[in-house]
mmCIF file of C-alpha atoms and ligand atoms in Angstrom:
data_model
loop_
_atom_site.group_PDB
_atom_site.id
_atom_site.type_symbol
_atom_site.label_atom_id
_atom_site.label_comp_id
_atom_site.label_asym_id
_atom_site.label_seq_id
_atom_site.Cartn_x
_atom_site.Cartn_y
_atom_site.Cartn_z
ATOM 1 C CA UNK A 100 61.033 -28.702 57.823
ATOM 2 C CA UNK A 101 60.479 -32.714 58.036
ATOM 3 C CA UNK A 102 56.540 -33.884 58.676
ATOM 4 C CA UNK A 103 56.760 -36.614 61.048
ATOM 5 C CA UNK A 104 53.412 -38.676 62.290
ATOM 6 C CA UNK A 105 54.193 -40.224 65.667
ATOM 7 C CA UNK A 106 51.352 -42.925 66.461
ATOM 8 C CA UNK A 107 51.166 -43.039 70.242
ATOM 9 C CA UNK A 108 52.566 -39.344 70.639
ATOM 10 C CA UNK A 109 49.923 -38.394 73.872
ATOM 11 C CA UNK A 110 51.215 -41.992 75.506
ATOM 12 C CA UNK A 111 54.179 -41.403 78.666
ATOM 13 C CA UNK A 112 57.163 -41.580 75.696
ATOM 14 C CA UNK A 113 54.987 -39.443 73.410
ATOM 15 C CA UNK A 114 54.208 -36.370 74.910
ATOM 16 C CA UNK A 115 58.332 -35.787 75.917
ATOM 17 C CA UNK A 116 59.126 -36.495 72.797
ATOM 18 C CA UNK A 117 56.949 -34.678 70.292
ATOM 19 C CA UNK A 118 58.313 -30.958 72.180
ATOM 20 C CA UNK A 119 61.822 -32.427 70.960
ATOM 21 C CA UNK A 120 60.540 -32.752 67.617
ATOM 22 C CA UNK A 121 58.797 -29.012 67.442
ATOM 23 C CA UNK A 122 62.376 -27.461 69.761
ATOM 24 C CA UNK A 123 64.024 -28.833 66.087
ATOM 25 C CA UNK A 124 61.730 -27.228 63.128
ATOM 26 C CA UNK A 125 59.653 -30.598 62.587
ATOM 27 C CA UNK A 126 56.148 -30.694 61.629
ATOM 28 C CA UNK A 127 55.030 -32.903 63.763
ATOM 29 C CA UNK A 128 50.426 -34.448 63.784
ATOM 30 C CA UNK A 129 50.061 -37.246 66.426
ATOM 31 C CA UNK A 130 48.041 -39.909 65.644
ATOM 32 C CA UNK A 131 46.096 -41.342 68.941
ATOM 33 C CA UNK A 132 43.157 -42.911 70.151
ATOM 34 C CA UNK A 133 43.775 -41.368 73.779
ATOM 35 C CA UNK A 134 43.176 -44.298 75.959
ATOM 36 C CA UNK A 135 45.139 -42.181 78.213
ATOM 37 C CA UNK A 136 42.702 -39.268 76.651
ATOM 38 C CA UNK A 137 44.618 -36.440 75.554
ATOM 39 C CA UNK A 138 45.850 -33.992 78.639
ATOM 40 C CA UNK A 139 49.659 -35.579 78.119
ATOM 41 C CA UNK A 140 49.309 -32.974 74.408
ATOM 42 C CA UNK A 141 48.362 -30.110 76.135
ATOM 43 C CA UNK A 142 51.265 -27.749 77.258
ATOM 44 C CA UNK A 143 52.148 -28.203 73.305
ATOM 45 C CA UNK A 144 48.633 -28.825 71.423
ATOM 46 C CA UNK A 145 48.555 -25.556 70.454
ATOM 47 C CA UNK A 146 51.796 -25.290 68.971
ATOM 48 C CA UNK A 147 51.583 -23.947 65.244
ATOM 49 C CA UNK A 148 53.887 -27.180 63.638
ATOM 50 C CA UNK A 149 51.111 -29.602 65.882
ATOM 51 C CA UNK A 150 48.615 -31.419 64.458
ATOM 52 C CA UNK A 151 46.014 -34.569 66.828
ATOM 53 C CA UNK A 152 44.522 -36.593 65.153
ATOM 54 C CA UNK A 153 41.744 -39.283 67.426
ATOM 55 C CA UNK A 154 42.248 -42.353 65.607
ATOM 56 C CA UNK A 155 43.247 -46.047 65.711
ATOM 57 C CA UNK A 156 46.250 -47.914 64.446
ATOM 58 C CA UNK A 157 43.588 -51.111 64.070
ATOM 59 C CA UNK A 158 41.307 -48.642 60.969
ATOM 60 C CA UNK A 159 43.479 -47.967 58.315
ATOM 61 C CA UNK A 160 41.385 -46.312 56.375
ATOM 62 C CA UNK A 161 41.345 -43.618 58.805
ATOM 63 C CA UNK A 162 45.529 -44.022 58.708
ATOM 64 C CA UNK A 163 46.924 -44.090 55.847
ATOM 65 C CA UNK A 164 45.007 -41.007 55.665
ATOM 66 C CA UNK A 165 48.353 -39.795 57.632
ATOM 67 C CA UNK A 166 50.664 -42.097 56.220
ATOM 68 C CA UNK A 167 50.181 -40.278 53.069
ATOM 69 C CA UNK A 168 51.601 -37.083 54.629
ATOM 70 C CA UNK A 169 53.758 -37.641 56.323
ATOM 71 C CA UNK A 170 58.393 -38.162 55.237
ATOM 72 C CA UNK A 171 58.537 -40.058 58.678
ATOM 73 C CA UNK A 172 56.562 -41.814 61.121
ATOM 74 C CA UNK A 173 57.348 -43.059 64.636
ATOM 75 C CA UNK A 174 55.288 -45.472 66.698
ATOM 76 C CA UNK A 175 54.789 -45.429 69.560
ATOM 77 C CA UNK A 176 51.031 -46.529 69.407
ATOM 78 C CA UNK A 177 49.711 -49.658 71.813
ATOM 79 C CA UNK A 178 48.653 -51.345 73.906
ATOM 80 C CA UNK A 179 52.846 -51.938 76.348
ATOM 81 C CA UNK A 180 53.488 -54.743 78.563
ATOM 82 C CA UNK A 181 52.593 -57.013 79.679
ATOM 83 C CA UNK A 182 50.215 -57.057 81.646
ATOM 84 C CA UNK A 183 47.838 -54.540 80.125
ATOM 85 C CA UNK A 184 48.817 -57.445 77.271
ATOM 86 C CA UNK A 185 47.394 -60.187 79.077
ATOM 87 C CA UNK A 186 44.291 -58.459 80.683
ATOM 88 C CA UNK A 187 42.464 -58.502 77.174
ATOM 89 C CA UNK A 188 45.070 -60.465 74.141
ATOM 90 C CA UNK A 189 43.105 -60.225 71.564
ATOM 91 C CA UNK A 190 43.373 -56.392 72.031
ATOM 92 C CA UNK A 191 46.849 -56.396 72.140
ATOM 93 C CA UNK A 192 46.615 -58.841 69.076
ATOM 94 C CA UNK A 193 45.027 -56.378 66.949
ATOM 95 C CA UNK A 194 46.258 -53.251 68.186
ATOM 96 C CA UNK A 195 50.109 -54.122 68.675
ATOM 97 C CA UNK A 196 50.158 -56.668 65.441
ATOM 98 C CA UNK A 197 47.925 -55.421 62.912
ATOM 99 C CA UNK A 198 48.365 -52.295 64.318
ATOM 100 C CA UNK A 199 52.052 -52.536 62.691
ATOM 101 C CA UNK A 200 50.781 -54.296 59.648
ATOM 102 C CA UNK A 201 47.998 -51.230 58.497
ATOM 103 C CA UNK A 202 51.368 -49.395 59.255
ATOM 104 C CA UNK A 203 53.557 -51.124 57.210
ATOM 105 C CA UNK A 204 50.863 -51.839 54.305
ATOM 106 C CA UNK A 205 50.071 -47.942 54.035
ATOM 107 C CA UNK A 206 54.086 -46.958 53.637
ATOM 108 C CA UNK A 207 56.297 -46.410 50.599
ATOM 109 C CA UNK A 208 59.476 -48.046 50.578
ATOM 110 C CA UNK A 209 61.239 -44.161 50.313
ATOM 111 C CA UNK A 210 59.593 -43.005 54.037
ATOM 112 C CA UNK A 211 61.684 -43.396 57.392
ATOM 113 C CA UNK A 212 60.211 -45.621 60.061
ATOM 114 C CA UNK A 213 61.853 -46.257 63.137
ATOM 115 C CA UNK A 214 59.876 -48.528 65.420
ATOM 116 C CA UNK A 215 59.240 -48.530 69.300
ATOM 117 C CA UNK A 216 60.990 -52.061 69.983
ATOM 118 C CA UNK A 217 61.248 -53.873 73.069
ATOM 119 C CA UNK A 218 64.025 -55.179 75.217
ATOM 120 C CA UNK A 219 61.458 -57.852 75.807
ATOM 121 C CA UNK A 220 61.369 -59.714 73.019
ATOM 122 C CA UNK A 221 64.947 -61.016 74.196
ATOM 123 C CA UNK A 222 63.677 -63.626 76.942
ATOM 124 C CA UNK A 223 65.502 -65.540 79.065
ATOM 125 C CA UNK A 224 69.327 -64.667 78.241
ATOM 126 C CA UNK A 225 72.537 -66.652 79.721
ATOM 127 C CA UNK A 226 74.740 -64.023 79.917
ATOM 128 C CA UNK A 227 74.490 -60.567 78.828
ATOM 129 C CA UNK A 228 72.646 -59.225 75.733
ATOM 130 C CA UNK A 229 73.476 -57.885 72.479
ATOM 131 C CA UNK A 230 71.468 -57.293 69.049
ATOM 132 C CA UNK A 231 73.185 -60.827 68.254
ATOM 133 C CA UNK A 232 70.809 -62.678 71.085
ATOM 134 C CA UNK A 233 67.910 -64.775 70.767
ATOM 135 C CA UNK A 234 64.973 -64.465 70.767
ATOM 136 C CA UNK A 235 62.682 -65.916 72.510
ATOM 137 C CA UNK A 236 59.594 -63.282 73.980
ATOM 138 C CA UNK A 237 57.694 -65.050 76.468
ATOM 139 C CA UNK A 238 54.642 -63.113 76.799
ATOM 140 C CA UNK A 239 51.779 -61.781 74.677
ATOM 141 C CA UNK A 240 54.274 -57.981 75.095
ATOM 142 C CA UNK A 241 57.404 -59.122 74.113
ATOM 143 C CA UNK A 242 55.702 -61.793 71.336
ATOM 144 C CA UNK A 243 53.798 -58.502 69.724
ATOM 145 C CA UNK A 244 56.401 -55.808 69.851
ATOM 146 C CA UNK A 245 58.568 -58.835 68.493
ATOM 147 C CA UNK A 246 56.270 -60.433 65.566
ATOM 148 C CA UNK A 247 56.067 -56.065 64.499
ATOM 149 C CA UNK A 248 59.221 -55.753 64.072
ATOM 150 C CA UNK A 249 59.709 -58.445 61.626
ATOM 151 C CA UNK A 250 56.444 -57.855 59.371
ATOM 152 C CA UNK A 251 58.299 -54.734 59.344
ATOM 153 C CA UNK A 252 61.787 -55.751 58.592
ATOM 154 C CA UNK A 253 59.907 -58.195 55.807
ATOM 155 C CA UNK A 254 58.092 -55.494 53.975
ATOM 156 C CA UNK A 255 60.133 -52.565 54.785
ATOM 157 C CA UNK A 256 63.493 -50.855 53.197
ATOM 158 C CA UNK A 257 63.943 -47.503 55.539
ATOM 159 C CA UNK A 258 63.872 -48.000 59.437
ATOM 160 C CA UNK A 259 65.578 -48.151 62.226
ATOM 161 C CA UNK A 260 64.365 -50.471 65.040
ATOM 162 C CA UNK A 261 64.233 -49.619 68.862
ATOM 163 C CA UNK A 262 64.727 -52.614 71.834
ATOM 164 C CA UNK A 263 64.647 -50.169 74.658
ATOM 165 C CA UNK A 264 65.652 -50.827 78.540
ATOM 166 C CA UNK A 265 63.509 -50.178 80.758
ATOM 167 C CA UNK A 266 62.433 -47.269 81.745
ATOM 168 C CA UNK A 267 61.537 -45.197 83.782
ATOM 169 C CA UNK A 268 60.963 -41.174 85.317
ATOM 170 C CA UNK A 269 58.204 -38.229 84.699
ATOM 171 C CA UNK A 270 56.239 -37.479 81.546
ATOM 172 C CA UNK A 271 53.256 -35.490 81.676
ATOM 173 C CA UNK A 272 51.704 -38.953 80.952
ATOM 174 C CA UNK A 273 52.907 -40.146 84.316
ATOM 175 C CA UNK A 274 53.388 -44.456 83.940
ATOM 176 C CA UNK A 275 53.352 -45.223 87.540
ATOM 177 C CA UNK A 276 53.681 -49.216 86.439
ATOM 178 C CA UNK A 277 57.210 -49.329 84.913
ATOM 179 C CA UNK A 278 59.788 -50.953 87.992
ATOM 180 C CA UNK A 279 61.560 -47.906 89.274
ATOM 181 C CA UNK A 280 58.754 -45.607 88.713
ATOM 182 C CA UNK A 281 56.172 -47.892 91.009
ATOM 183 C CA UNK A 282 59.177 -48.609 93.282
ATOM 184 C CA UNK A 283 59.876 -45.057 94.225
ATOM 185 C CA UNK A 284 55.311 -44.827 94.422
ATOM 186 C CA UNK A 285 55.520 -47.400 96.688
ATOM 187 C CA UNK A 286 58.172 -45.536 99.025
ATOM 188 C CA UNK A 287 56.589 -43.413 99.650
ATOM 189 C CA UNK A 288 52.883 -44.196 100.010
ATOM 190 C CA UNK A 289 52.858 -47.486 100.848
ATOM 191 C CA UNK A 290 56.405 -46.829 103.347
ATOM 192 C CA UNK A 291 57.329 -50.057 102.399
ATOM 193 C CA UNK A 292 58.159 -52.044 98.964
ATOM 194 C CA UNK A 293 57.545 -55.473 97.926
ATOM 195 C CA UNK A 294 60.001 -56.542 95.805
ATOM 196 C CA UNK A 295 60.711 -60.079 94.562
ATOM 197 C CA UNK A 296 63.215 -61.202 92.292
ATOM 198 C CA UNK A 297 65.008 -58.890 94.549
ATOM 199 C CA UNK A 298 68.342 -60.077 92.585
ATOM 200 C CA UNK A 299 67.376 -59.613 89.004
ATOM 201 C CA UNK A 300 69.726 -57.613 86.721
ATOM 202 C CA UNK A 301 67.404 -56.073 84.818
ATOM 203 C CA UNK A 302 68.315 -52.768 83.244
ATOM 204 C CA UNK A 303 66.738 -49.061 82.568
ATOM 205 C CA UNK A 304 67.041 -45.990 80.944
ATOM 206 C CA UNK A 305 65.299 -42.874 82.183
ATOM 207 C CA UNK A 306 62.635 -41.099 79.960
ATOM 208 C CA UNK A 307 64.366 -38.030 78.377
ATOM 209 C CA UNK A 308 67.033 -40.470 77.249
ATOM 210 C CA UNK A 309 64.103 -43.132 75.639
ATOM 211 C CA UNK A 310 63.413 -40.142 73.926
ATOM 212 C CA UNK A 311 65.877 -38.120 72.168
ATOM 213 C CA UNK A 312 67.336 -40.985 70.089
ATOM 214 C CA UNK A 313 64.443 -40.199 67.804
ATOM 215 C CA UNK A 314 65.839 -36.685 67.087
ATOM 216 C CA UNK A 315 69.481 -38.277 67.407
ATOM 217 C CA UNK A 316 69.113 -41.447 64.955
ATOM 218 C CA UNK A 317 66.895 -38.932 62.012
ATOM 219 C CA UNK A 318 70.455 -36.738 62.426
ATOM 220 C CA UNK A 319 72.791 -40.150 62.216
ATOM 221 C CA UNK A 320 69.688 -41.855 59.300
ATOM 222 C CA UNK A 321 71.976 -43.009 56.988
ATOM 223 C CA UNK A 322 74.878 -44.430 59.544
ATOM 224 C CA UNK A 323 71.929 -46.547 61.452
ATOM 225 C CA UNK A 324 68.912 -47.303 58.852
ATOM 226 C CA UNK A 325 68.075 -51.042 58.830
ATOM 227 C CA UNK A 326 69.384 -52.284 61.552
ATOM 228 C CA UNK A 327 68.241 -52.921 65.949
ATOM 229 C CA UNK A 328 69.617 -50.762 68.551
ATOM 230 C CA UNK A 329 69.607 -51.719 72.052
ATOM 231 C CA UNK A 330 68.078 -48.097 73.722
ATOM 232 C CA UNK A 331 69.742 -48.014 77.148
ATOM 233 C CA UNK A 332 73.190 -47.508 79.270
ATOM 234 C CA UNK A 333 76.460 -49.320 80.965
ATOM 235 C CA UNK A 334 75.765 -47.121 84.253
ATOM 236 C CA UNK A 335 71.302 -48.431 84.142
ATOM 237 C CA UNK A 336 72.008 -52.166 84.028
ATOM 238 C CA UNK A 337 70.395 -52.737 88.132
ATOM 239 C CA UNK A 338 69.263 -55.342 90.230
ATOM 240 C CA UNK A 339 66.629 -55.342 91.243
ATOM 241 C CA UNK A 340 67.734 -54.966 95.092
ATOM 242 C CA UNK A 341 69.637 -51.615 94.103
ATOM 243 C CA UNK A 342 67.585 -50.791 92.880
ATOM 244 C CA UNK A 343 65.219 -50.523 96.676
ATOM 245 C CA UNK A 344 68.487 -49.328 98.229
ATOM 246 C CA UNK A 345 69.575 -46.132 95.720
ATOM 247 C CA UNK A 346 65.415 -45.898 97.526
ATOM 248 C CA UNK A 347 66.428 -46.125 100.684
ATOM 249 C CA UNK A 348 69.119 -43.067 99.998
ATOM 250 C CA UNK A 349 65.512 -40.269 99.469
ATOM 251 C CA UNK A 350 63.938 -42.234 101.678
ATOM 252 C CA UNK A 351 62.313 -44.180 104.547
ATOM 253 C CA UNK A 352 60.963 -47.256 104.217
ATOM 254 C CA UNK A 353 60.790 -51.650 104.910
ATOM 255 C CA UNK A 354 62.181 -53.127 101.581
ATOM 256 C CA UNK A 355 59.860 -56.461 101.460
ATOM 257 C CA UNK A 356 61.522 -59.449 100.203
ATOM 258 C CA UNK A 357 58.614 -61.375 98.611
ATOM 259 C CA UNK A 358 59.646 -65.467 98.373
ATOM 260 C CA UNK A 359 56.544 -64.893 95.769
ATOM 261 C CA UNK A 360 56.118 -62.441 92.400
ATOM 262 C CA UNK A 361 58.200 -64.057 88.984
ATOM 263 C CA UNK A 362 58.339 -61.295 86.138
ATOM 264 C CA UNK A 363 56.899 -62.983 83.593
ATOM 265 C CA UNK A 364 59.526 -62.059 80.785
ATOM 266 C CA UNK A 365 62.589 -63.324 82.773
ATOM 267 C CA UNK A 366 64.992 -60.210 82.579
ATOM 268 C CA UNK A 367 67.394 -61.286 84.551
ATOM 269 C CA UNK A 368 70.364 -59.877 82.428
ATOM 270 C CA UNK A 369 72.953 -57.157 80.999
ATOM 271 C CA UNK A 370 72.317 -54.798 78.464
ATOM 272 C CA UNK A 371 75.273 -53.885 75.479
ATOM 273 C CA UNK A 372 74.788 -51.119 74.533
ATOM 274 C CA UNK A 373 78.248 -50.791 72.533
ATOM 275 C CA UNK A 374 76.716 -50.285 68.707
ATOM 276 C CA UNK A 375 74.595 -47.883 69.910
ATOM 277 C CA UNK A 376 77.346 -45.592 71.690
ATOM 278 C CA UNK A 377 79.422 -46.194 68.159
ATOM 279 C CA UNK A 378 77.455 -43.919 66.858
ATOM 280 C CA UNK A 379 77.857 -41.734 69.769
ATOM 281 C CA UNK A 380 74.626 -41.305 71.716
ATOM 282 C CA UNK A 381 74.614 -41.080 75.364
ATOM 283 C CA UNK A 382 72.083 -41.562 77.182
ATOM 284 C CA UNK A 383 72.263 -38.833 80.332
ATOM 285 C CA UNK A 384 70.388 -38.634 83.000
ATOM 286 C CA UNK A 385 71.608 -42.436 85.665
ATOM 287 C CA UNK A 386 68.824 -44.358 87.754
ATOM 288 C CA UNK A 387 70.604 -41.837 90.413
ATOM 289 C CA UNK A 388 69.249 -38.362 90.267
ATOM 290 C CA UNK A 389 65.915 -40.200 87.748
ATOM 291 C CA UNK A 390 64.320 -40.989 91.826
ATOM 292 C CA UNK A 391 64.960 -38.314 92.780
ATOM 293 C CA UNK A 392 63.635 -36.406 90.608
ATOM 294 C CA UNK A 393 60.333 -39.167 90.962
ATOM 295 C CA UNK A 394 60.537 -38.457 94.603
ATOM 296 C CA UNK A 395 59.684 -35.085 94.473
ATOM 297 C CA UNK A 396 56.464 -36.357 92.335
ATOM 298 C CA UNK A 397 55.625 -39.008 94.000
ATOM 299 C CA UNK A 398 54.927 -38.033 97.074
ATOM 300 C CA UNK A 399 51.458 -35.279 95.036
ATOM 301 C CA UNK A 400 50.238 -39.105 92.182
ATOM 302 C CA UNK A 401 47.487 -40.691 94.692
ATOM 303 C CA UNK A 402 45.355 -43.302 94.030
ATOM 304 C CA UNK A 403 41.456 -42.970 94.591
ATOM 305 C CA UNK A 404 40.393 -45.922 95.782
ATOM 306 C CA UNK A 405 35.723 -44.719 95.843
ATOM 307 C CA UNK A 406 35.705 -47.752 98.149
ATOM 308 C CA UNK A 407 36.999 -46.395 100.974
ATOM 309 C CA UNK A 408 36.457 -43.118 103.046
ATOM 310 C CA UNK A 409 40.358 -42.123 103.277
ATOM 311 C CA UNK A 410 43.356 -42.264 100.594
HETATM 312 N N1 NAD B 300 58.059 -47.393 78.983
HETATM 313 C C1 NAD B 300 59.080 -48.813 78.289
HETATM 314 O O1 NAD B 300 59.615 -49.162 79.561
HETATM 315 C C2 NAD B 300 58.979 -48.914 77.103
HETATM 316 C C3 NAD B 300 59.705 -49.093 77.086
HETATM 317 C C4 NAD B 300 60.183 -50.353 75.569
HETATM 318 C C5 NAD B 300 59.483 -50.041 74.192
HETATM 319 N N2 NAD B 300 58.336 -49.008 74.435
HETATM 320 C C6 NAD B 300 56.997 -48.722 72.996
HETATM 321 O O2 NAD B 300 57.079 -47.150 73.108
HETATM 322 C C7 NAD B 300 56.060 -47.004 72.527
HETATM 323 C C8 NAD B 300 54.814 -46.296 74.049
HETATM 324 O O3 NAD B 300 55.250 -46.641 75.100
HETATM 325 P P1 NAD B 300 55.369 -45.782 76.377
HETATM 326 O O4 NAD B 300 54.927 -46.211 77.186
HETATM 327 O O5 NAD B 300 54.674 -44.424 75.922
HETATM 328 O O6 NAD B 300 53.388 -46.974 76.127
HETATM 329 P P2 NAD B 300 51.907 -46.379 76.812
HETATM 330 O O7 NAD B 300 50.610 -46.958 77.127
HETATM 331 O O8 NAD B 300 51.406 -44.271 77.431
HETATM 332 O O9 NAD B 300 51.602 -44.901 74.946
HETATM 333 C C9 NAD B 300 51.352 -45.866 74.167
HETATM 334 C C10 NAD B 300 50.059 -45.044 74.192
HETATM 335 O O10 NAD B 300 49.152 -45.705 72.345
HETATM 336 C C11 NAD B 300 48.093 -45.336 72.390
HETATM 337 N N3 NAD B 300 46.998 -46.029 72.061
HETATM 338 C C12 NAD B 300 46.765 -47.742 72.226
HETATM 339 N N4 NAD B 300 46.549 -47.983 71.510
HETATM 340 C C13 NAD B 300 45.708 -47.348 70.462
HETATM 341 C C14 NAD B 300 45.350 -47.276 68.877
HETATM 342 N N5 NAD B 300 44.510 -48.806 68.817
HETATM 343 N N6 NAD B 300 45.128 -46.633 68.672
HETATM 344 C C15 NAD B 300 46.251 -45.526 68.406
HETATM 345 N N7 NAD B 300 47.435 -45.653 69.264
HETATM 346 C C16 NAD B 300 46.942 -46.185 70.849
HETATM 347 C C17 NAD B 300 47.505 -44.326 73.397
HETATM 348 O O11 NAD B 300 46.131 -44.271 73.554
HETATM 349 C C18 NAD B 300 48.801 -44.646 74.506
HETATM 350 O O12 NAD B 300 49.259 -43.038 73.479
HETATM 351 C C19 NAD B 300 55.155 -48.943 72.172
HETATM 352 O O13 NAD B 300 55.226 -49.121 71.418
HETATM 353 C C20 NAD B 300 56.127 -49.740 73.686
HETATM 354 O O14 NAD B 300 55.513 -50.708 72.963
HETATM 355 C C21 NAD B 300 57.848 -48.950 75.920
#
């Protein structure tokens, strides 16, 4: 039985991943400061192989106690996405960078680390993006994630890192700020989508496929260790306009193509996923299927505005 520590396990990704690990027979500790509350964990919290510890990755003493109990650490905790990081850069730096440093300092060289990085570390890329493409993050978020990659590469021997496409789909900790999730929410509730840079090529991966790469890597460790992988699927390379067109098949809405607005991460490229595909990893859920799933759920997801008498 493998003992796995998942930092940030109560988040969008962790709350889908942890049940997969428990199903494999692993013993899991979730270490999270519950920025969004503990409810994403409630449907499996009573599992006998699951333990929850409320803690902050900035607290090196508390973190290292949990790290010592684990064979493998999956590091998800963080301030995620460029808007959240830009709203409080100091918090982003201390959580995302110092948190990674605390983790690296707490780990032994033998322990395995899986780190969730992002395609935002590439910044602006011409043409097709591979793991060899030059990095040049443009936002605090992208810079934090690249700095963390370097911390782990410099200090640890036994690691695998993933640079994920933008995730979409339903999770117990639903994130409505992700592009496809947000578009579906806008289409249903506003009856319009305001879209800028519609021709920009982006790359997407469903939350279940994003989570399933972790058990995949645990099962293919010797082949994968010491390498960085783009995680997604060629079929997930879409322009924003193509995503909007998919939604139009299921929701009647007006697409407003706005002149104002820009992606600060300058993501406008096709990503190549051959490196991980060669090992046998395949993303299974298409954007079309994910959109259908989101349409089913987003009609119940409403933002409450306390300053209005309705809605
Ligand atoms: N969702 C995506 O599209 C995407 C894409 C690429 C990479 N990632 C990476 O995957 C990881 C998980 O992302 P997510 O989408 O689940 O985000 P999320 O915001 O839903 O989850 C982050 C979790 O970290 C916890 N956390 C925040 N600050 C903490 C702290 N100081 N100490 C302990 N826990 C803390 C939060 O409570 C939350 O449960 C992140 O590292 C993110 O950078 C996500």
